[in-house]
PDB file of C-alpha atoms in Angstrom:
ATOM      1  CA  MET A  30      87.125  97.379 104.058  1.00  0.00           C
ATOM      2  CA  LEU A  31      90.735  97.767 105.153  1.00  0.00           C
ATOM      3  CA  VAL A  32      91.405  98.118 108.885  1.00  0.00           C
ATOM      4  CA  LEU A  33      94.738  99.658 109.903  1.00  0.00           C
ATOM      5  CA  LEU A  34      95.948  98.499 113.323  1.00  0.00           C
ATOM      6  CA  PRO A  35      98.947  99.343 115.494  1.00  0.00           C
ATOM      7  CA  PRO A  36     101.109  96.441 116.668  1.00  0.00           C
ATOM      8  CA  SER A  37     101.600  95.644 120.350  1.00  0.00           C
ATOM      9  CA  GLU A  38     104.690  96.339 122.419  1.00  0.00           C
ATOM     10  CA  GLY A  39     104.414  92.925 124.028  1.00  0.00           C
ATOM     11  CA  LYS A  40     104.492  89.912 121.757  1.00  0.00           C
ATOM     12  CA  ALA A  41     104.071  86.175 122.118  1.00  0.00           C
ATOM     13  CA  SER A  42     107.123  83.970 121.687  1.00  0.00           C
ATOM     14  CA  SER A  43     108.056  82.834 118.210  1.00  0.00           C
ATOM     15  CA  GLY A  44     107.607  79.160 119.002  1.00  0.00           C
ATOM     16  CA  ARG A  45     109.162  76.307 117.068  1.00  0.00           C
ATOM     17  CA  GLY A  46     107.716  76.886 113.624  1.00  0.00           C
ATOM     18  CA  ALA A  47     109.623  77.251 110.370  1.00  0.00           C
ATOM     19  CA  PRO A  48     111.711  80.444 110.184  1.00  0.00           C
ATOM     20  CA  LEU A  49     110.760  83.660 108.473  1.00  0.00           C
ATOM     21  CA  LYS A  50     110.384  83.662 104.693  1.00  0.00           C
ATOM     22  CA  PRO A  51     110.477  87.396 103.909  1.00  0.00           C
ATOM     23  CA  LEU A  52     109.286  87.017 100.325  1.00  0.00           C
ATOM     24  CA  SER A  53     106.166  85.185 101.484  1.00  0.00           C
ATOM     25  CA  LEU A  54     104.831  88.241 103.336  1.00  0.00           C
ATOM     26  CA  SER A  55     101.883  90.197 101.965  1.00  0.00           C
ATOM     27  CA  LEU A  56     102.427  93.522 100.183  1.00  0.00           C
ATOM     28  CA  PRO A  57     105.528  92.383  98.257  1.00  0.00           C
ATOM     29  CA  GLY A  58     106.176  95.963  97.184  1.00  0.00           C
ATOM     30  CA  LEU A  59     107.531  96.525 100.699  1.00  0.00           C
ATOM     31  CA  ALA A  60     110.113  93.719 100.388  1.00  0.00           C
ATOM     32  CA  ASP A  61     113.184  95.895  99.788  1.00  0.00           C
ATOM     33  CA  ALA A  62     112.308  98.295 102.606  1.00  0.00           C
ATOM     34  CA  ARG A  63     111.710  95.346 104.945  1.00  0.00           C
ATOM     35  CA  GLU A  64     115.052  93.779 104.099  1.00  0.00           C
ATOM     36  CA  ALA A  65     116.840  97.059 104.787  1.00  0.00           C
ATOM     37  CA  VAL A  66     115.334  97.310 108.288  1.00  0.00           C
ATOM     38  CA  LEU A  67     115.787  93.605 109.023  1.00  0.00           C
ATOM     39  CA  ALA A  68     119.447  93.604 107.987  1.00  0.00           C
ATOM     40  CA  GLU A  69     120.340  96.660 110.059  1.00  0.00           C
ATOM     41  CA  LEU A  70     118.340  95.509 113.093  1.00  0.00           C
ATOM     42  CA  VAL A  71     119.997  92.070 113.129  1.00  0.00           C
ATOM     43  CA  ASP A  72     123.452  93.604 112.698  1.00  0.00           C
ATOM     44  CA  LEU A  73     122.793  96.173 115.435  1.00  0.00           C
ATOM     45  CA  CYS A  74     121.688  93.512 117.907  1.00  0.00           C
ATOM     46  CA  ALA A  75     124.588  91.194 116.998  1.00  0.00           C
ATOM     47  CA  GLY A  76     127.047  93.911 118.010  1.00  0.00           C
ATOM     48  CA  ASP A  77     127.281  96.110 121.090  1.00  0.00           C
ATOM     49  CA  GLU A  78     124.354  95.134 123.312  1.00  0.00           C
ATOM     50  CA  GLU A  79     124.326  98.421 125.221  1.00  0.00           C
ATOM     51  CA  LYS A  80     124.204 100.416 121.996  1.00  0.00           C
ATOM     52  CA  ALA A  81     121.368  98.215 120.725  1.00  0.00           C
ATOM     53  CA  ARG A  82     119.398  98.755 123.940  1.00  0.00           C
ATOM     54  CA  GLU A  83     119.893 102.505 123.663  1.00  0.00           C
ATOM     55  CA  VAL A  84     118.805 102.650 120.020  1.00  0.00           C
ATOM     56  CA  LEU A  85     115.732 100.497 120.662  1.00  0.00           C
ATOM     57  CA  GLY A  86     114.806 102.322 123.865  1.00  0.00           C
ATOM     58  CA  LEU A  87     114.897  99.167 125.987  1.00  0.00           C
ATOM     59  CA  SER A  88     115.230  99.108 129.751  1.00  0.00           C
ATOM     60  CA  GLU A  89     117.612  96.793 131.590  1.00  0.00           C
ATOM     61  CA  GLY A  90     114.716  94.408 132.184  1.00  0.00           C
ATOM     62  CA  LEU A  91     114.170  94.075 128.422  1.00  0.00           C
ATOM     63  CA  ARG A  92     117.766  93.147 127.630  1.00  0.00           C
ATOM     64  CA  GLY A  93     116.562  89.788 126.291  1.00  0.00           C
ATOM     65  CA  GLU A  94     114.809  91.564 123.420  1.00  0.00           C
ATOM     66  CA  VAL A  95     118.210  92.338 121.916  1.00  0.00           C
ATOM     67  CA  ALA A  96     119.038  88.620 121.748  1.00  0.00           C
ATOM     68  CA  LYS A  97     115.609  87.974 120.226  1.00  0.00           C
ATOM     69  CA  ASN A  98     116.273  90.455 117.427  1.00  0.00           C
ATOM     70  CA  ARG A  99     119.694  88.915 116.807  1.00  0.00           C
ATOM     71  CA  GLU A 100     118.003  85.628 115.821  1.00  0.00           C
ATOM     72  CA  LEU A 101     115.228  87.017 113.625  1.00  0.00           C
ATOM     73  CA  ARG A 102     116.320  85.191 110.466  1.00  0.00           C
ATOM     74  CA  THR A 103     116.410  81.775 112.136  1.00  0.00           C
ATOM     75  CA  ALA A 104     113.732  82.033 114.853  1.00  0.00           C
ATOM     76  CA  GLY A 105     110.424  80.244 114.435  1.00  0.00           C
ATOM     77  CA  ALA A 106     107.618  82.201 112.794  1.00  0.00           C
ATOM     78  CA  ARG A 107     103.906  82.248 113.599  1.00  0.00           C
ATOM     79  CA  PRO A 108     100.928  84.116 112.125  1.00  0.00           C
ATOM     80  CA  ALA A 109     101.124  87.777 113.072  1.00  0.00           C
ATOM     81  CA  GLY A 110      97.678  87.492 114.628  1.00  0.00           C
ATOM     82  CA  GLU A 111      99.199  85.112 117.180  1.00  0.00           C
ATOM     83  CA  ILE A 112     102.373  87.148 117.736  1.00  0.00           C
ATOM     84  CA  TYR A 113     100.680  90.441 118.634  1.00  0.00           C
ATOM     85  CA  THR A 114      99.203  90.525 122.140  1.00  0.00           C
ATOM     86  CA  GLY A 115      98.041  93.235 124.530  1.00  0.00           C
ATOM     87  CA  VAL A 116      94.802  95.040 125.298  1.00  0.00           C
ATOM     88  CA  LEU A 117      93.613  95.680 121.725  1.00  0.00           C
ATOM     89  CA  TYR A 118      94.381  92.157 120.546  1.00  0.00           C
ATOM     90  CA  ASP A 119      92.875  90.574 123.657  1.00  0.00           C
ATOM     91  CA  ALA A 120      89.643  92.478 122.981  1.00  0.00           C
ATOM     92  CA  LEU A 121      89.760  91.552 119.291  1.00  0.00           C
ATOM     93  CA  GLY A 122      90.155  87.869 120.167  1.00  0.00           C
ATOM     94  CA  LEU A 123      91.159  86.578 116.743  1.00  0.00           C
ATOM     95  CA  ALA A 124      91.547  82.985 117.920  1.00  0.00           C
ATOM     96  CA  SER A 125      87.941  82.799 119.127  1.00  0.00           C
ATOM     97  CA  LEU A 126      86.324  84.166 115.961  1.00  0.00           C
ATOM     98  CA  ASP A 127      84.214  81.783 113.912  1.00  0.00           C
ATOM     99  CA  THR A 128      85.514  80.574 110.555  1.00  0.00           C
ATOM    100  CA  ALA A 129      83.742  83.216 108.477  1.00  0.00           C
ATOM    101  CA  ALA A 130      84.933  86.050 110.722  1.00  0.00           C
ATOM    102  CA  LYS A 131      88.510  84.718 110.586  1.00  0.00           C
ATOM    103  CA  ARG A 132      88.362  84.840 106.793  1.00  0.00           C
ATOM    104  CA  ARG A 133      87.167  88.441 106.971  1.00  0.00           C
ATOM    105  CA  ALA A 134      90.014  89.258 109.363  1.00  0.00           C
ATOM    106  CA  ALA A 135      92.567  87.740 106.992  1.00  0.00           C
ATOM    107  CA  ARG A 136      91.274  89.930 104.157  1.00  0.00           C
ATOM    108  CA  SER A 137      90.754  93.195 105.977  1.00  0.00           C
ATOM    109  CA  LEU A 138      93.220  93.588 108.872  1.00  0.00           C
ATOM    110  CA  LEU A 139      96.604  95.191 108.307  1.00  0.00           C
ATOM    111  CA  VAL A 140      99.023  95.596 111.229  1.00  0.00           C
ATOM    112  CA  PHE A 141     101.629  98.338 110.960  1.00  0.00           C
ATOM    113  CA  SER A 142     105.160  97.642 112.202  1.00  0.00           C
ATOM    114  CA  GLY A 143     108.484  99.406 112.527  1.00  0.00           C
ATOM    115  CA  LEU A 144     110.208  96.271 111.209  1.00  0.00           C
ATOM    116  CA  TRP A 145     107.818  94.917 108.574  1.00  0.00           C
ATOM    117  CA  GLY A 146     106.040  98.096 107.493  1.00  0.00           C
ATOM    118  CA  ALA A 147     102.661  96.376 107.463  1.00  0.00           C
ATOM    119  CA  VAL A 148     101.566  92.729 107.523  1.00  0.00           C
ATOM    120  CA  ARG A 149      98.361  90.736 107.329  1.00  0.00           C
ATOM    121  CA  VAL A 150      97.373  88.798 110.440  1.00  0.00           C
ATOM    122  CA  THR A 151      98.019  85.578 108.516  1.00  0.00           C
ATOM    123  CA  ASP A 152     101.607  86.505 107.596  1.00  0.00           C
ATOM    124  CA  ARG A 153     104.116  84.357 109.478  1.00  0.00           C
ATOM    125  CA  ILE A 154     106.646  86.447 111.409  1.00  0.00           C
ATOM    126  CA  PRO A 155     108.969  85.890 114.381  1.00  0.00           C
ATOM    127  CA  SER A 156     108.584  87.744 117.649  1.00  0.00           C
ATOM    128  CA  TYR A 157     110.648  90.964 117.585  1.00  0.00           C
ATOM    129  CA  ARG A 158     111.153  94.345 119.219  1.00  0.00           C
ATOM    130  CA  CYS A 159     111.387  97.419 116.999  1.00  0.00           C
ATOM    131  CA  SER A 160     108.848 100.221 117.285  1.00  0.00           C
ATOM    132  CA  MET A 161     108.078 102.782 114.606  1.00  0.00           C
ATOM    133  CA  GLY A 162     109.653 105.440 116.830  1.00  0.00           C
ATOM    134  CA  VAL A 163     113.119 103.860 116.552  1.00  0.00           C
ATOM    135  CA  ARG A 164     115.889 105.709 114.717  1.00  0.00           C
ATOM    136  CA  LEU A 165     118.387 103.180 113.332  1.00  0.00           C
ATOM    137  CA  PRO A 166     121.963 104.464 112.864  1.00  0.00           C
ATOM    138  CA  GLY A 167     122.026 103.712 109.133  1.00  0.00           C
ATOM    139  CA  LEU A 168     118.418 104.156 108.026  1.00  0.00           C
ATOM    140  CA  GLY A 169     117.369 106.922 110.387  1.00  0.00           C
ATOM    141  CA  ALA A 170     113.824 107.345 111.677  1.00  0.00           C
ATOM    142  CA  LEU A 171     111.680 104.363 110.690  1.00  0.00           C
ATOM    143  CA  GLY A 172     108.550 106.471 110.271  1.00  0.00           C
ATOM    144  CA  THR A 173     110.382 108.402 107.555  1.00  0.00           C
ATOM    145  CA  HIS A 174     111.942 105.241 106.054  1.00  0.00           C
ATOM    146  CA  TRP A 175     108.513 103.735 105.443  1.00  0.00           C
ATOM    147  CA  ARG A 176     106.742 106.734 103.935  1.00  0.00           C
ATOM    148  CA  LYS A 177     107.803 106.330 100.307  1.00  0.00           C
ATOM    149  CA  PRO A 178     107.267 102.555  99.973  1.00  0.00           C
ATOM    150  CA  MET A 179     103.981 102.807 101.860  1.00  0.00           C
ATOM    151  CA  ALA A 180     102.790 105.605  99.576  1.00  0.00           C
ATOM    152  CA  GLU A 181     103.484 103.338  96.586  1.00  0.00           C
ATOM    153  CA  VAL A 182     101.873 100.171  97.983  1.00  0.00           C
ATOM    154  CA  LEU A 183      99.049 101.094 100.364  1.00  0.00           C
ATOM    155  CA  PRO A 184      96.665 102.906  97.976  1.00  0.00           C
ATOM    156  CA  GLU A 185      96.267  99.690  95.977  1.00  0.00           C
ATOM    157  CA  ALA A 186      95.844  97.646  99.166  1.00  0.00           C
ATOM    158  CA  ALA A 187      93.098 100.049 100.247  1.00  0.00           C
ATOM    159  CA  GLY A 188      90.963  98.947  97.308  1.00  0.00           C
ATOM    160  CA  SER A 189      87.758 100.901  96.746  1.00  0.00           C
ATOM    161  CA  GLY A 190      86.080 100.577 100.149  1.00  0.00           C
ATOM    162  CA  LEU A 191      86.326 102.019 103.626  1.00  0.00           C
ATOM    163  CA  VAL A 192      89.720 102.505 105.280  1.00  0.00           C
ATOM    164  CA  LEU A 193      89.237 102.281 109.058  1.00  0.00           C
ATOM    165  CA  ASP A 194      92.328 103.793 110.661  1.00  0.00           C
ATOM    166  CA  LEU A 195      92.848 102.686 114.271  1.00  0.00           C
ATOM    167  CA  ARG A 196      96.606 103.338 114.428  1.00  0.00           C
ATOM    168  CA  SER A 197      98.407 105.337 117.084  1.00  0.00           C
ATOM    169  CA  ALA A 198     100.181 108.536 116.016  1.00  0.00           C
ATOM    170  CA  ALA A 199     103.638 106.970 115.575  1.00  0.00           C
ATOM    171  CA  TYR A 200     102.315 104.372 113.127  1.00  0.00           C
ATOM    172  CA  ALA A 201      99.989 106.792 111.344  1.00  0.00           C
ATOM    173  CA  ALA A 202     103.105 108.795 110.437  1.00  0.00           C
ATOM    174  CA  ALA A 203     104.278 105.979 108.154  1.00  0.00           C
ATOM    175  CA  TRP A 204     101.330 106.385 105.780  1.00  0.00           C
ATOM    176  CA  LYS A 205      98.731 109.107 105.544  1.00  0.00           C
ATOM    177  CA  PRO A 206      95.913 108.391 103.082  1.00  0.00           C
ATOM    178  CA  LYS A 207      95.609 111.124 100.505  1.00  0.00           C
ATOM    179  CA  GLY A 208      93.150 112.282  97.909  1.00  0.00           C
ATOM    180  CA  GLU A 209      90.324 109.920  97.040  1.00  0.00           C
ATOM    181  CA  VAL A 210      91.529 107.305  99.559  1.00  0.00           C
ATOM    182  CA  ALA A 211      91.436 109.888 102.352  1.00  0.00           C
ATOM    183  CA  SER A 212      87.829 110.758 101.505  1.00  0.00           C
ATOM    184  CA  ARG A 213      86.790 107.195 102.410  1.00  0.00           C
ATOM    185  CA  THR A 214      89.032 106.948 105.464  1.00  0.00           C
ATOM    186  CA  ALA A 215      87.729 107.196 109.025  1.00  0.00           C
ATOM    187  CA  THR A 216      90.004 107.709 112.027  1.00  0.00           C
ATOM    188  CA  VAL A 217      88.649 106.705 115.420  1.00  0.00           C
ATOM    189  CA  ARG A 218      89.309 108.207 118.822  1.00  0.00           C
ATOM    190  CA  VAL A 219      87.845 106.605 121.947  1.00  0.00           C
ATOM    191  CA  LEU A 220      86.865 108.993 124.736  1.00  0.00           C
ATOM    192  CA  HIS A 221      85.947 108.262 128.334  1.00  0.00           C
ATOM    193  CA  ALA A 222      82.462 109.808 128.260  1.00  0.00           C
ATOM    194  CA  PRO A 223      82.411 111.366 131.768  1.00  0.00           C
ATOM    195  CA  THR A 224      85.749 113.174 131.264  1.00  0.00           C
ATOM    196  CA  ARG A 225      85.887 113.471 127.460  1.00  0.00           C
ATOM    197  CA  LYS A 226      89.525 112.379 127.650  1.00  0.00           C
ATOM    198  CA  VAL A 227      91.446 109.651 125.825  1.00  0.00           C
ATOM    199  CA  VAL A 228      92.364 106.889 128.277  1.00  0.00           C
ATOM    200  CA  SER A 229      94.813 104.310 126.928  1.00  0.00           C
ATOM    201  CA  HIS A 230      93.009 101.213 128.206  1.00  0.00           C
ATOM    202  CA  PHE A 231      89.570 102.399 127.028  1.00  0.00           C
ATOM    203  CA  ASN A 232      91.046 103.403 123.689  1.00  0.00           C
ATOM    204  CA  LYS A 233      92.805 100.119 122.937  1.00  0.00           C
ATOM    205  CA  ALA A 234      90.139  97.779 124.287  1.00  0.00           C
ATOM    206  CA  THR A 235      87.275  99.574 122.579  1.00  0.00           C
ATOM    207  CA  LYS A 236      89.085  99.592 119.235  1.00  0.00           C
ATOM    208  CA  GLY A 237      89.570  95.838 119.550  1.00  0.00           C
ATOM    209  CA  ARG A 238      85.900  95.379 120.385  1.00  0.00           C
ATOM    210  CA  ILE A 239      84.822  97.532 117.433  1.00  0.00           C
ATOM    211  CA  VAL A 240      86.823  95.433 114.980  1.00  0.00           C
ATOM    212  CA  ARG A 241      85.530  92.211 116.507  1.00  0.00           C
ATOM    213  CA  SER A 242      81.930  93.481 116.297  1.00  0.00           C
ATOM    214  CA  LEU A 243      82.292  94.327 112.605  1.00  0.00           C
ATOM    215  CA  LEU A 244      83.970  91.010 111.762  1.00  0.00           C
ATOM    216  CA  THR A 245      81.467  88.934 113.724  1.00  0.00           C
ATOM    217  CA  ALA A 246      78.471  90.706 112.221  1.00  0.00           C
ATOM    218  CA  GLY A 247      79.916  90.446 108.725  1.00  0.00           C
ATOM    219  CA  ILE A 248      79.627  94.191 108.229  1.00  0.00           C
ATOM    220  CA  ALA A 249      81.921  95.821 105.667  1.00  0.00           C
ATOM    221  CA  PRO A 250      80.867  99.465 105.266  1.00  0.00           C
ATOM    222  CA  SER A 251      81.735 101.023 101.923  1.00  0.00           C
ATOM    223  CA  GLY A 252      82.485 104.416 103.442  1.00  0.00           C
ATOM    224  CA  PRO A 253      82.630 106.434 106.656  1.00  0.00           C
ATOM    225  CA  GLY A 254      78.939 107.316 106.633  1.00  0.00           C
ATOM    226  CA  GLU A 255      77.948 103.656 106.515  1.00  0.00           C
ATOM    227  CA  LEU A 256      80.484 102.924 109.262  1.00  0.00           C
ATOM    228  CA  VAL A 257      78.853 105.472 111.575  1.00  0.00           C
ATOM    229  CA  GLU A 258      75.436 103.888 110.978  1.00  0.00           C
ATOM    230  CA  ALA A 259      76.833 100.392 111.526  1.00  0.00           C
ATOM    231  CA  LEU A 260      78.549 101.312 114.794  1.00  0.00           C
ATOM    232  CA  ARG A 261      75.412 102.966 116.125  1.00  0.00           C
ATOM    233  CA  ASP A 262      73.392  99.891 115.170  1.00  0.00           C
ATOM    234  CA  LEU A 263      75.928  97.801 117.104  1.00  0.00           C
ATOM    235  CA  GLY A 264      75.313  99.915 120.195  1.00  0.00           C
ATOM    236  CA  TYR A 265      78.229 102.360 120.105  1.00  0.00           C
ATOM    237  CA  GLU A 266      77.783 106.057 120.846  1.00  0.00           C
ATOM    238  CA  VAL A 267      79.509 107.878 117.995  1.00  0.00           C
ATOM    239  CA  GLU A 268      80.129 111.549 117.304  1.00  0.00           C
ATOM    240  CA  VAL A 269      81.257 112.548 113.819  1.00  0.00           C
ATOM    241  CA  ALA A 270      83.371 115.298 112.328  1.00  0.00           C
ATOM    242  CA  ALA A 271      82.951 115.098 108.566  1.00  0.00           C
ATOM    243  CA  PRO A 272      85.814 116.534 106.485  1.00  0.00           C
ATOM    244  CA  GLU A 273      85.630 120.239 105.750  1.00  0.00           C
ATOM    245  CA  GLN A 274      87.194 119.812 102.318  1.00  0.00           C
ATOM    246  CA  ALA A 275      88.007 117.110  99.807  1.00  0.00           C
ATOM    247  CA  GLY A 276      90.979 114.878 100.507  1.00  0.00           C
ATOM    248  CA  GLN A 277      90.507 114.780 104.275  1.00  0.00           C
ATOM    249  CA  ALA A 278      89.577 111.820 106.465  1.00  0.00           C
ATOM    250  CA  TRP A 279      86.501 111.622 108.646  1.00  0.00           C
ATOM    251  CA  ALA A 280      87.098 111.829 112.406  1.00  0.00           C
ATOM    252  CA  LEU A 281      84.950 109.664 114.664  1.00  0.00           C
ATOM    253  CA  ASP A 282      84.754 109.851 118.464  1.00  0.00           C
ATOM    254  CA  VAL A 283      83.403 106.759 120.207  1.00  0.00           C
ATOM    255  CA  LEU A 284      82.242 107.518 123.755  1.00  0.00           C
ATOM    256  CA  VAL A 285      82.446 104.839 126.446  1.00  0.00           C
ATOM    257  CA  ASP A 286      81.669 104.783 130.170  1.00  0.00           C
ATOM    258  CA  GLU A 287      83.441 101.534 130.914  1.00  0.00           C
ATOM    259  CA  VAL A 288      85.000  98.552 129.192  1.00  0.00           C
ATOM    260  CA  HIS A 289      83.663  95.072 129.913  1.00  0.00           C
TER     261      HIS A 289
END
């Protein structure tokens, strides 16, 4: 099973660890594309601060993020699972998983990123600010920049099992499973049951809880059908839209009344 996650806007500090070693990151086929984004982002943030804030879409209160990006090559690095914070990651609770579940997380979780493309939760990265929606002056839109290298690397990373896609739309644009991989991919939408609407907090928290439930129970469905059965066994209310033709992903709606 491969679980595709969005990153978080907010991130923990880099800390005092050893600096980034780009070639140590997972998915080495993305190395050149990563270096291109890293080099331009560092150069952008080392120059005109106001231009950098505009390009990155940062408010006055987030001015310090520009300085953070300027130091990406020398800042301390920590496992990505410790860097990413926010509602989804709080609900996932990687730090509190038992040893076996942490091993499953290391194998199966892949976090998408405007800067890194995608990383495992065990990959050591510095704290940064660069969303997939950014358009860098030299490289252009990052979603477009990542499509070709992702298309070359991600099918192999997907292996032969389920691909559970929990990404937001901006990050899903960087790689869309196709063909045989798409047929074993399930996208998940979380709906507030009384209103049948997507509510950000319900959506993020429930996705984190779903991943935690699967990791804790040691469940690794081989395909979307098995995933639906597993989620229902775990107590989730799931509605399914199976693909109408080959090469399409399954669409799952998880209905929730409240998030605990």
